[in-house]
Amino acid sequence: MRGYKAVLVDRADLAQGTTGRYHGLLHSGGRYVVSDPRSATECAEENAIITRIHADAVERTGGLFVSAPGDDPEFPDRFAAGALGTGVPCNEISVGEALRREPRLNPGISRAFEVQDGSVDGWQMVWGAANSAIQHGATVLTYHRVTEITRDGDRVSSVLCHDEKTGEDVRIHCHFVINASGAWAGQVAHMAGCPDVQVVPGRGIMIAMNHRLVNSVVNRCIHPADGDIIVPVHTVCIIGTTDVKVEDPDKLAIPRGEVQQMLDAGEVLVPGFRQSRAVHAWAGVRPLVKDTRVSASDTRHMSRGMSILDHEERDGLKGLLTISGGKLTTYRLMAENVVNAMCEQLGDKRPCTTANEAVPKSESGTTYVITHRLHDREGDRLDDQIICECELMSKKMFVDAMESQPTASLDDLRRQLRLGMGPCQGGFCTLRATGLALDHERIDIVRATGLLRLFLKNRWIGLWPILHGDQVRQTALDDWIFRGTLDVEHLPQPESEVLV
Ligand SMILES: Cc1cc2nc3c(=O)[nH]c(=O)nc-3n(C[C@H](O)[C@H](O)[C@H](O)COP(=O)(O)OP(=O)(O)OC[C@H]3O[C@@H](n4cnc5c(N)ncnc54)[C@H](O)[C@@H]3O)c2cc1C
């Protein structure tokens, strides 16, 4: 929007890093009013902006902060004072009213506050921003891994990328590089010869339950802790999260102990939580910038605020900035701040307009509503077959997406269409989708089988740690469909597994 010629590169699909592995909460700021007042104010301001400019990715669910039995009885008063001081809209409501709004909520709660939390589809938000950038002349290269950042004297001069799909190396000559690679920011800065950028990866796990046990975001009114938030996202609700320092952001386990911890925490807010079906678990990694005020392993208490590193000041290299930390809720503000810093270095004055211009498909300002899919399918049910009953994805939606992205994997399409994200976890829709891709001769049988196997493998990673109750039966059925009836393990395969 400021008129620079820009290229965005990502080693994977967009939002396949932390942005696609997060909790789905558009923060009201409430969570930080006591522990991190600055982040609280930023979240509150950005919540209003994101709801406006990314309307189609945001559901205005609203949220509650509730004091559960055994929680610190002093905290709610500090919470209310904090909200007032940070400008986070907040209103105390009666326990009766909270239970009327959320009938499954623990009837033992003693206080309740309403806030403006929402839920936001990270993939849709990121693609909305990317499409807006493309309309303004940017180029977006997915599956392009940065392998080298070269300098000419004391200036950045180019970036070398490896195209993960074609195997080609691509060099991009440039005057400026913004390193926004999240938990990998230290690795990328290192490629430019800037050592010791300490981004501490803080892993958190989340679990999707098979339906919306709550209508709005429900938070515990305590200091930020593990498993203290349930977020309704599309047809499911998500409990999270933990926070454990890890060494490698590419190796994220989902320990069974943490799964049990999340289910127990869910039980505190919604009695009977464990009885509903856990359909998928995943882990994401917080890109927290090392803060000397707290111990290096204490990621829960590190600042959630953003950090911009000026490598000219720090390492004597012109034309490189690293931005890290922050929240998805404050992503736009992070972008504004880092581009302001770039403009300053370049001696350019170009004002930021991202807060005023809605991204494509959000121009009407109408926010997402969960009921839209049923409404849409009722309109076209006689002409357009449903391929995924859980997520109401139609044949046309899938075929159109395949046609416009012939090299996409089923996982890439999942992020756009929610293929395989419902309670059957791909048991019925994956084989139909693969058949459709073949049927329309978009791909050959060998690639089709490779894609199918990769998709099932990825779904399984998030399934096995939470297998219990009815989901075990569902999974056994899926296993019989794929290994018993279709014999996927002996279908024609590519020489090496499809990886992306
Ligand atoms: C468990 C958890 C729950 C969270 N919940 C919320 C929430 O509910 N609400 C909220 O607002 N925030 C939440 N956050 C915080 C938020 O998700 C993150 O701050 C945000 O998504 C980080 O975005 P990012 O762009 O900095 O990093 P990422 O989304 O990880 O993006 C970095 C990108 O860099 C790419 N990359 C890495 N190396 C290379 C390379 N060599 N070449 C090219 N590309 C490369 C990666 O592929 C990746 O796509 C949560 C975080 C965690 C961990």
Coordinates of C-alpha atoms and ligand atoms in Angstrom, one line a residue:
M1 CA 0.0 0.0 0.0
R2 CA 3.0 2.3 0.5
G3 CA 4.1 1.7 -3.1
Y4 CA 7.2 -0.4 -2.6
K5 CA 7.8 -3.3 -5.0
A6 CA 7.6 -6.3 -2.6
V7 CA 8.1 -10.0 -2.7
L8 CA 6.9 -12.2 0.1
V9 CA 8.6 -15.6 0.4
D10 CA 7.7 -18.5 2.7
R11 CA 9.3 -21.9 2.9
A12 CA 5.8 -23.5 3.1
D13 CA 2.2 -22.5 2.4
L14 CA 1.2 -19.2 3.9
A15 CA 0.2 -19.5 7.6
Q16 CA 1.7 -23.0 8.0
G17 CA 3.9 -21.7 10.8
T18 CA 2.6 -20.6 14.1
T19 CA -0.1 -18.5 12.4
G20 CA -1.9 -21.7 11.3
R21 CA -1.2 -23.5 14.6
Y22 CA -2.6 -21.1 17.1
H23 CA -5.7 -20.8 19.2
G24 CA -8.0 -18.8 16.9
L25 CA -8.6 -16.0 19.4
L26 CA -8.9 -12.4 18.4
H27 CA -7.9 -10.9 21.7
S28 CA -10.0 -8.3 23.3
G29 CA -6.9 -7.5 25.4
G30 CA -8.5 -8.9 28.6
R31 CA -5.9 -11.6 29.0
Y32 CA -3.2 -9.1 29.5
V33 CA -4.8 -6.3 31.5
V34 CA -2.9 -7.2 34.6
S35 CA 0.2 -9.0 33.3
D36 CA 1.1 -6.9 30.3
P37 CA -0.9 -3.6 30.1
R38 CA 0.8 -2.4 26.9
S39 CA -0.1 -5.6 25.0
A40 CA -3.6 -5.3 26.4
T41 CA -4.1 -1.8 24.9
E42 CA -2.6 -2.9 21.6
C43 CA -4.9 -5.9 21.4
A44 CA -8.0 -3.8 22.2
E45 CA -7.2 -1.3 19.5
E46 CA -6.2 -3.9 16.9
N47 CA -9.3 -6.0 17.7
A48 CA -11.5 -3.2 16.4
I49 CA -9.3 -2.6 13.3
I50 CA -9.0 -6.3 12.4
T51 CA -12.7 -6.8 12.7
R52 CA -13.2 -4.0 10.2
I53 CA -10.5 -4.8 7.7
H54 CA -10.7 -8.7 7.9
A55 CA -14.4 -8.9 8.4
D56 CA -14.8 -12.2 6.5
A57 CA -12.2 -13.9 8.7
V58 CA -13.6 -12.7 12.1
E59 CA -16.5 -14.0 14.0
R60 CA -17.7 -11.6 16.7
T61 CA -18.4 -14.2 19.3
G62 CA -17.8 -11.9 22.3
G63 CA -16.1 -13.3 25.3
L64 CA -16.4 -13.9 29.1
F65 CA -13.8 -13.9 31.9
V66 CA -15.1 -16.0 34.7
S67 CA -13.9 -16.8 38.2
A68 CA -14.1 -20.6 38.6
P69 CA -14.3 -22.4 42.0
G70 CA -10.9 -22.2 43.7
D71 CA -9.6 -19.3 41.6
D72 CA -8.0 -16.3 43.4
P73 CA -10.9 -14.2 44.7
E74 CA -8.8 -11.0 44.6
F75 CA -8.0 -11.3 40.9
P76 CA -11.3 -10.2 39.4
D77 CA -11.1 -6.7 41.1
R78 CA -7.5 -6.3 39.7
F79 CA -8.8 -7.5 36.4
A80 CA -11.6 -4.9 36.4
A81 CA -9.2 -2.1 37.4
G82 CA -6.7 -3.2 34.7
A83 CA -9.3 -3.2 32.0
L84 CA -10.2 0.4 33.0
G85 CA -6.6 1.5 33.0
T86 CA -5.7 -0.1 29.6
G87 CA -8.8 0.9 27.7
V88 CA -10.1 -2.7 27.2
P89 CA -13.9 -2.6 27.0
C90 CA -15.2 -4.8 29.8
N91 CA -18.4 -5.0 31.8
E92 CA -19.2 -7.1 34.8
I93 CA -22.4 -9.2 34.4
S94 CA -24.3 -11.3 36.9
V95 CA -23.5 -15.0 37.2
G96 CA -27.1 -15.8 36.2
E97 CA -26.7 -13.8 33.0
A98 CA -23.4 -15.5 32.2
L99 CA -25.0 -18.9 32.7
R100 CA -27.9 -17.9 30.5
R101 CA -25.5 -17.0 27.7
E102 CA -23.4 -20.1 28.3
P103 CA -25.6 -22.9 29.6
R104 CA -22.7 -25.4 29.8
L105 CA -20.5 -23.1 32.0
N106 CA -19.6 -24.3 35.5
P107 CA -22.5 -23.2 37.7
G108 CA -20.0 -22.7 40.5
I109 CA -18.5 -19.5 38.9
S110 CA -18.5 -16.5 41.2
R111 CA -17.9 -13.5 39.0
A112 CA -18.2 -12.9 35.2
F113 CA -17.1 -10.1 32.9
E114 CA -18.0 -9.6 29.3
V115 CA -15.3 -8.5 26.8
Q116 CA -15.0 -8.1 23.0
D117 CA -13.1 -11.3 22.3
G118 CA -13.7 -12.9 18.9
S119 CA -12.5 -15.8 16.9
V120 CA -10.4 -15.4 13.7
D121 CA -9.5 -17.8 10.9
G122 CA -5.8 -17.3 10.7
W123 CA -5.5 -18.8 7.2
Q124 CA -8.3 -16.7 5.8
M125 CA -6.8 -13.6 7.5
V126 CA -3.3 -14.2 6.1
W127 CA -4.5 -14.9 2.6
G128 CA -6.8 -11.8 2.8
A129 CA -3.7 -9.7 3.6
A130 CA -1.6 -11.4 0.9
N131 CA -4.3 -10.9 -1.8
S132 CA -4.5 -7.3 -0.8
A133 CA -0.8 -7.0 -1.2
I134 CA -1.0 -8.8 -4.6
Q135 CA -3.6 -6.3 -5.7
H136 CA -1.1 -3.5 -4.8
G137 CA 1.6 -5.2 -6.9
A138 CA 3.3 -7.6 -4.6
T139 CA 4.5 -11.1 -5.6
V140 CA 3.9 -14.0 -3.2
L141 CA 6.1 -17.0 -3.5
T142 CA 5.0 -19.9 -1.3
Y143 CA 7.2 -23.0 -0.9
H144 CA 10.3 -20.8 -1.4
R145 CA 12.8 -21.4 1.4
V146 CA 15.3 -18.7 2.1
T147 CA 18.8 -20.3 2.2
E148 CA 21.1 -17.3 1.9
I149 CA 21.0 -13.5 2.4
T150 CA 23.9 -11.8 0.6
R151 CA 25.5 -8.5 1.2
D152 CA 27.4 -6.0 -0.8
G153 CA 29.7 -4.3 1.6
D154 CA 27.6 -3.1 4.5
R155 CA 24.3 -3.5 2.6
V156 CA 21.9 -6.3 1.9
S157 CA 21.9 -7.0 -1.8
S158 CA 19.9 -10.3 -2.5
V159 CA 18.1 -13.2 -1.0
L160 CA 18.5 -16.8 -2.4
C161 CA 15.5 -19.1 -2.1
H162 CA 15.1 -22.7 -2.9
D163 CA 11.8 -23.6 -4.6
E164 CA 10.7 -26.7 -2.6
K165 CA 8.3 -27.8 -5.4
T166 CA 10.5 -27.6 -8.4
G167 CA 14.0 -27.8 -6.8
E168 CA 15.0 -24.6 -8.5
D169 CA 17.1 -21.9 -6.8
V170 CA 15.7 -18.3 -7.2
R171 CA 17.8 -15.2 -6.4
I172 CA 15.9 -12.0 -5.6
H173 CA 17.9 -8.8 -5.8
C174 CA 16.7 -6.2 -3.3
H175 CA 17.5 -3.2 -1.3
F176 CA 15.8 -4.2 1.9
V177 CA 14.8 -7.4 3.7
I178 CA 12.2 -7.7 6.5
N179 CA 12.8 -10.8 8.4
A180 CA 9.4 -11.8 9.8
S181 CA 10.0 -15.5 10.1
G182 CA 8.6 -16.0 13.6
A183 CA 10.3 -18.6 15.7
W184 CA 12.8 -19.1 12.9
A185 CA 13.9 -15.4 12.9
G186 CA 17.2 -16.2 14.6
Q187 CA 18.0 -18.8 11.9
V188 CA 17.2 -16.3 9.1
A189 CA 19.1 -13.4 10.6
H190 CA 22.1 -15.8 11.0
M191 CA 22.0 -16.3 7.2
A192 CA 22.8 -12.6 6.8
G193 CA 25.7 -12.9 9.2
C194 CA 23.8 -11.4 12.2
P195 CA 24.3 -13.9 15.0
D196 CA 22.6 -14.3 18.4
V197 CA 19.1 -13.1 17.6
Q198 CA 17.5 -14.9 20.5
V199 CA 14.0 -15.9 19.8
V200 CA 12.9 -18.4 22.5
P201 CA 10.5 -21.0 21.0
G202 CA 7.6 -21.5 23.5
R203 CA 5.5 -24.5 22.4
G204 CA 1.8 -24.7 23.2
I205 CA -0.7 -27.4 22.4
M206 CA -4.4 -27.0 21.6
I207 CA -7.2 -29.5 21.3
A208 CA -10.3 -29.2 19.1
M209 CA -13.5 -30.7 20.5
N210 CA -16.1 -31.9 18.1
H211 CA -18.6 -29.1 18.5
R212 CA -19.1 -25.7 20.1
L213 CA -19.4 -26.3 23.7
V214 CA -19.5 -22.6 24.2
N215 CA -20.9 -19.8 22.1
S216 CA -18.4 -17.2 23.1
V217 CA -14.8 -17.2 24.1
V218 CA -14.6 -18.3 27.7
N219 CA -11.5 -17.3 29.7
R220 CA -10.6 -17.9 33.3
C221 CA -10.2 -14.7 35.2
I222 CA -6.8 -15.5 36.6
H223 CA -3.1 -14.6 35.7
P224 CA -2.4 -16.2 32.3
A225 CA -2.1 -19.9 32.8
D226 CA -2.3 -23.2 31.0
G227 CA -5.6 -24.3 29.5
D228 CA -7.5 -21.3 30.6
I229 CA -9.3 -20.4 27.4
I230 CA -11.9 -22.1 25.2
V231 CA -12.5 -20.5 21.8
P232 CA -15.4 -21.4 19.5
V233 CA -13.9 -21.6 16.0
H234 CA -16.2 -22.6 13.0
T235 CA -18.0 -25.8 14.1
V236 CA -15.6 -26.8 16.9
C237 CA -14.2 -25.3 20.1
I238 CA -10.6 -25.2 21.0
I239 CA -9.1 -25.5 24.5
G240 CA -5.6 -24.2 25.0
T241 CA -2.9 -23.9 25.7
T242 CA 0.4 -24.9 27.3
D243 CA 3.7 -23.1 27.2
V244 CA 6.9 -25.0 27.3
K245 CA 10.3 -23.8 26.1
V246 CA 11.7 -26.0 23.3
E247 CA 15.0 -26.1 21.5
D248 CA 13.8 -26.7 17.9
P249 CA 10.7 -25.0 16.5
D250 CA 10.4 -27.7 13.9
K251 CA 10.1 -30.5 16.4
L252 CA 6.9 -30.0 18.3
A253 CA 5.6 -32.9 20.4
I254 CA 2.1 -33.2 21.7
P255 CA 2.8 -34.9 25.0
R256 CA -0.1 -37.0 26.4
G257 CA 0.4 -35.4 29.8
E258 CA -0.4 -32.0 28.4
V259 CA -3.4 -33.4 26.6
Q260 CA -4.7 -34.7 30.0
Q261 CA -3.9 -31.3 31.5
M262 CA -6.0 -29.5 28.8
L263 CA -9.0 -31.9 29.2
D264 CA -8.8 -31.3 33.0
A265 CA -8.7 -27.6 32.5
G266 CA -11.7 -27.8 30.2
E267 CA -13.6 -29.6 32.9
V268 CA -13.1 -26.7 35.3
L269 CA -14.9 -24.3 32.9
V270 CA -17.4 -26.7 31.3
P271 CA -18.2 -29.7 33.5
G272 CA -18.5 -32.8 31.3
F273 CA -15.9 -31.5 28.9
R274 CA -14.1 -34.8 28.8
Q275 CA -17.2 -36.6 27.7
S276 CA -17.3 -34.8 24.4
R277 CA -15.1 -36.0 21.6
A278 CA -11.6 -34.6 21.1
V279 CA -11.1 -34.6 17.3
H280 CA -7.6 -33.1 16.8
A281 CA -4.6 -31.8 18.6
W282 CA -1.8 -29.6 17.4
A283 CA 1.2 -27.6 18.6
G284 CA 2.4 -24.2 17.7
V285 CA 5.5 -22.3 18.8
R286 CA 5.5 -18.7 20.2
P287 CA 8.2 -16.5 18.7
L288 CA 9.1 -14.8 22.0
V289 CA 12.0 -12.4 22.0
K290 CA 14.3 -13.1 25.0
D291 CA 13.5 -10.6 27.7
T292 CA 16.2 -10.1 30.4
R293 CA 13.5 -9.4 33.0
V294 CA 12.5 -13.0 33.3
S295 CA 14.4 -16.3 33.3
A296 CA 15.2 -17.7 29.8
S297 CA 13.1 -20.8 30.3
D298 CA 10.0 -19.0 31.6
T299 CA 8.2 -18.4 28.3
R300 CA 4.8 -17.9 29.9
H301 CA 6.0 -14.7 31.5
M302 CA 8.0 -13.2 28.7
S303 CA 6.6 -10.1 27.0
R304 CA 3.9 -10.8 24.3
G305 CA 4.9 -7.4 22.9
M306 CA 6.6 -7.1 19.6
S307 CA 10.4 -6.5 19.1
I308 CA 12.1 -4.9 16.1
L309 CA 15.8 -5.4 15.7
D310 CA 17.7 -2.9 13.6
H311 CA 20.6 -4.8 12.2
E312 CA 22.3 -1.6 11.1
E313 CA 22.6 -0.5 14.7
R314 CA 23.1 -4.0 16.0
D315 CA 25.4 -5.6 13.4
G316 CA 26.4 -2.8 11.1
L317 CA 24.3 -4.3 8.2
K318 CA 22.1 -1.8 6.3
G319 CA 18.8 -3.0 4.8
L320 CA 17.7 -5.7 7.3
L321 CA 15.2 -5.5 10.0
T322 CA 13.9 -8.4 12.1
I323 CA 10.4 -8.3 13.7
S324 CA 9.2 -10.9 16.1
G325 CA 7.0 -11.5 19.2
G326 CA 3.5 -10.0 19.3
K327 CA 0.2 -11.8 18.7
L328 CA -1.7 -12.6 15.6
T329 CA -4.2 -10.1 16.8
T330 CA -1.5 -7.4 16.6
Y331 CA 0.0 -8.5 13.2
R332 CA -1.2 -5.4 11.4
L333 CA 0.4 -3.1 13.9
M334 CA 3.6 -5.1 13.8
A335 CA 3.7 -4.7 10.0
E336 CA 3.0 -0.9 10.3
N337 CA 5.8 -0.5 12.9
V338 CA 8.4 -2.4 10.9
V339 CA 7.6 -0.7 7.6
N340 CA 7.8 2.7 9.5
A341 CA 11.2 1.6 10.6
M342 CA 12.2 0.7 7.1
C343 CA 10.9 4.1 5.7
E344 CA 12.9 5.9 8.4
Q345 CA 16.1 4.0 7.3
L346 CA 15.4 4.8 3.7
G347 CA 14.7 8.4 4.5
D348 CA 11.2 8.0 2.9
K349 CA 8.0 9.4 4.3
R350 CA 5.1 7.2 3.3
P351 CA 2.1 7.0 5.6
C352 CA 0.5 3.7 6.5
T353 CA -3.1 3.1 5.4
T354 CA -3.6 -0.5 6.4
A355 CA -6.0 0.4 9.2
N356 CA -8.3 2.1 6.8
E357 CA -8.5 -0.3 3.8
A358 CA -10.4 -3.6 4.0
V359 CA -8.8 -6.6 2.3
P360 CA -10.5 -8.2 -0.7
K361 CA -13.8 -10.0 0.3
S362 CA -14.1 -7.9 3.5
E363 CA -15.1 -4.7 1.9
S364 CA -18.7 -5.0 2.9
G365 CA -17.7 -5.1 6.6
T366 CA -20.0 -8.1 7.2
T367 CA -18.3 -10.4 9.7
Y368 CA -18.3 -14.2 9.4
V369 CA -21.3 -16.1 10.8
I370 CA -21.1 -19.8 11.6
T371 CA -24.5 -20.5 9.9
H372 CA -23.5 -19.3 6.5
R373 CA -22.4 -22.7 5.2
L374 CA -25.7 -24.4 5.8
H375 CA -27.4 -21.5 4.2
D376 CA -25.1 -21.7 1.2
R377 CA -25.6 -25.5 0.8
E378 CA -29.3 -25.2 1.1
G379 CA -29.2 -22.9 -1.9
D380 CA -27.1 -25.2 -4.1
R381 CA -27.7 -28.7 -2.7
L382 CA -29.5 -30.1 -5.8
D383 CA -26.8 -28.9 -8.2
D384 CA -23.6 -29.3 -6.2
Q385 CA -22.7 -32.5 -4.3
I386 CA -21.4 -32.3 -0.8
I387 CA -17.9 -33.9 -0.5
C388 CA -17.3 -33.2 3.2
E389 CA -20.4 -33.5 5.3
C390 CA -18.6 -32.4 8.5
E391 CA -17.5 -29.1 7.0
L392 CA -20.1 -28.8 4.2
M393 CA -17.5 -28.5 1.5
S394 CA -19.1 -29.0 -2.0
K395 CA -17.7 -30.6 -5.1
K396 CA -17.5 -27.2 -6.9
M397 CA -15.5 -25.6 -4.1
F398 CA -13.0 -28.4 -4.2
V399 CA -12.7 -28.6 -8.0
D400 CA -12.4 -24.8 -8.4
A401 CA -9.6 -24.7 -5.8
M402 CA -7.8 -27.6 -7.5
E403 CA -8.1 -26.0 -10.8
S404 CA -6.7 -22.6 -9.7
Q405 CA -3.8 -24.3 -7.7
P406 CA -2.7 -27.4 -9.7
T407 CA 0.4 -28.0 -7.6
A408 CA -1.5 -27.7 -4.3
S409 CA -1.4 -30.6 -1.8
L410 CA -4.6 -31.7 -0.1
D411 CA -3.3 -30.1 3.1
D412 CA -3.0 -26.7 1.2
L413 CA -6.6 -27.1 0.2
R414 CA -7.6 -28.1 3.7
R415 CA -6.4 -24.8 5.0
Q416 CA -8.7 -23.0 2.5
L417 CA -11.7 -25.3 2.4
R418 CA -11.5 -27.1 5.8
L419 CA -11.3 -30.4 4.1
G420 CA -10.9 -33.2 6.7
M421 CA -11.2 -30.9 9.7
G422 CA -14.5 -32.2 11.1
P423 CA -15.2 -35.1 13.4
C424 CA -14.3 -37.8 10.9
Q425 CA -10.9 -36.2 10.3
G426 CA -10.9 -36.9 6.6
G427 CA -12.3 -40.5 6.9
F428 CA -15.0 -39.9 4.2
C429 CA -14.0 -36.8 2.3
T430 CA -10.3 -37.5 1.6
L431 CA -11.0 -40.4 -0.7
R432 CA -13.8 -38.5 -2.5
A433 CA -11.5 -35.5 -2.9
T434 CA -8.7 -37.7 -4.2
G435 CA -11.1 -39.4 -6.6
L436 CA -12.3 -36.0 -7.9
A437 CA -8.8 -34.8 -8.5
L438 CA -8.1 -37.9 -10.5
D439 CA -11.5 -37.9 -12.2
H440 CA -10.8 -34.5 -13.6
E441 CA -7.4 -35.6 -14.8
R442 CA -5.8 -32.9 -12.8
I443 CA -3.2 -35.3 -11.4
D444 CA -2.0 -38.8 -12.2
I445 CA -2.7 -41.8 -10.1
V446 CA 0.8 -41.9 -8.6
R447 CA 0.7 -38.3 -7.4
A448 CA -2.9 -38.8 -6.2
T449 CA -1.9 -41.7 -4.0
G450 CA 1.1 -39.7 -2.7
L451 CA -1.1 -36.8 -1.8
L452 CA -3.7 -39.1 -0.1
R453 CA -1.0 -40.8 2.0
L454 CA 0.6 -37.5 3.0
F455 CA -2.8 -36.1 4.0
L456 CA -3.7 -39.1 6.1
K457 CA -0.3 -39.1 7.7
N458 CA -0.6 -35.4 8.7
R459 CA -4.1 -35.9 10.1
W460 CA -2.8 -38.9 12.1
I461 CA -0.2 -36.7 13.8
G462 CA -2.9 -34.7 15.4
L463 CA -5.1 -37.7 16.2
W464 CA -3.1 -40.3 18.0
P465 CA -2.3 -38.2 21.1
I466 CA -6.0 -37.6 21.8
L467 CA -7.5 -41.0 20.9
H468 CA -10.1 -42.0 23.5
G469 CA -13.8 -42.6 23.7
D470 CA -15.9 -42.4 20.5
Q471 CA -13.0 -41.0 18.5
V472 CA -11.2 -44.3 18.7
R473 CA -14.2 -46.0 17.0
Q474 CA -14.3 -43.3 14.3
T475 CA -10.5 -43.8 13.8
A476 CA -10.8 -47.6 13.6
L477 CA -13.5 -47.2 11.0
D478 CA -11.4 -44.7 9.0
D479 CA -8.5 -47.2 9.2
W480 CA -10.6 -50.0 7.8
I481 CA -11.8 -47.8 5.0
F482 CA -8.3 -46.8 3.9
R483 CA -6.2 -49.8 4.7
G484 CA -8.9 -52.5 4.6
T485 CA -11.1 -51.5 1.7
L486 CA -8.8 -49.2 -0.4
D487 CA -5.5 -50.9 0.6
V488 CA -3.8 -47.5 0.4
E489 CA -0.5 -49.0 1.5
H490 CA -0.3 -50.9 -1.8
L491 CA -1.6 -48.4 -4.2
P492 CA 0.9 -47.0 -6.9
Q493 CA 3.2 -44.6 -5.1
P494 CA 5.7 -42.0 -6.2
E495 CA 9.3 -43.2 -5.9
S496 CA 9.8 -41.0 -2.9
E497 CA 7.0 -39.8 -0.6
V498 CA 5.3 -36.6 -1.6
L499 CA 6.6 -34.1 1.0
V500 CA 4.8 -30.8 0.3
Ligands
LIG1 C1 0.0 -22.2 21.1 C2 -0.2 -20.7 20.6 C3 -1.4 -20.2 20.7 C4 -1.6 -18.8 20.2 N1 -2.8 -18.3 20.3 C5 -3.0 -17.0 19.8 C6 -4.3 -16.5 19.8 O1 -5.3 -17.2 20.1 N2 -4.5 -15.2 19.3 C7 -3.4 -14.5 18.9 O2 -3.6 -13.3 18.6 N3 -2.1 -15.0 19.0 C8 -1.9 -16.2 19.4 N4 -0.7 -16.8 19.4 C9 0.4 -16.0 18.9 C10 0.4 -15.9 17.4 O3 -0.1 -17.1 16.9 C11 1.8 -15.7 16.9 O4 2.4 -14.6 17.5 C12 1.8 -15.4 15.4 O5 1.1 -16.3 14.7 C13 3.3 -15.4 14.9 O6 3.2 -15.0 13.5 P1 4.6 -14.9 12.8 O7 4.3 -14.4 11.4 O8 5.6 -14.1 13.6 O9 5.2 -16.4 12.8 P2 4.8 -17.6 11.8 O10 3.3 -17.6 11.6 O11 5.4 -18.8 12.4 O12 5.4 -17.2 10.4 C14 6.8 -17.4 10.2 C15 6.9 -17.9 8.8 O13 8.3 -17.9 8.5 C16 8.5 -19.0 7.6 N5 9.9 -19.4 7.5 C17 10.7 -19.9 8.5 N6 11.9 -20.1 8.0 C18 11.9 -19.7 6.7 C19 12.9 -19.7 5.7 N7 14.1 -20.1 5.9 N8 12.5 -19.2 4.5 C20 11.3 -18.8 4.2 N9 10.3 -18.8 5.2 C21 10.6 -19.2 6.4 C22 7.6 -20.1 8.2 O14 7.2 -21.1 7.2 C23 6.4 -19.3 8.7 O15 5.3 -19.4 7.8 C24 -0.5 -18.1 19.8 C25 0.7 -18.7 19.7 C26 0.9 -20.0 20.1 C27 2.2 -20.7 20.0

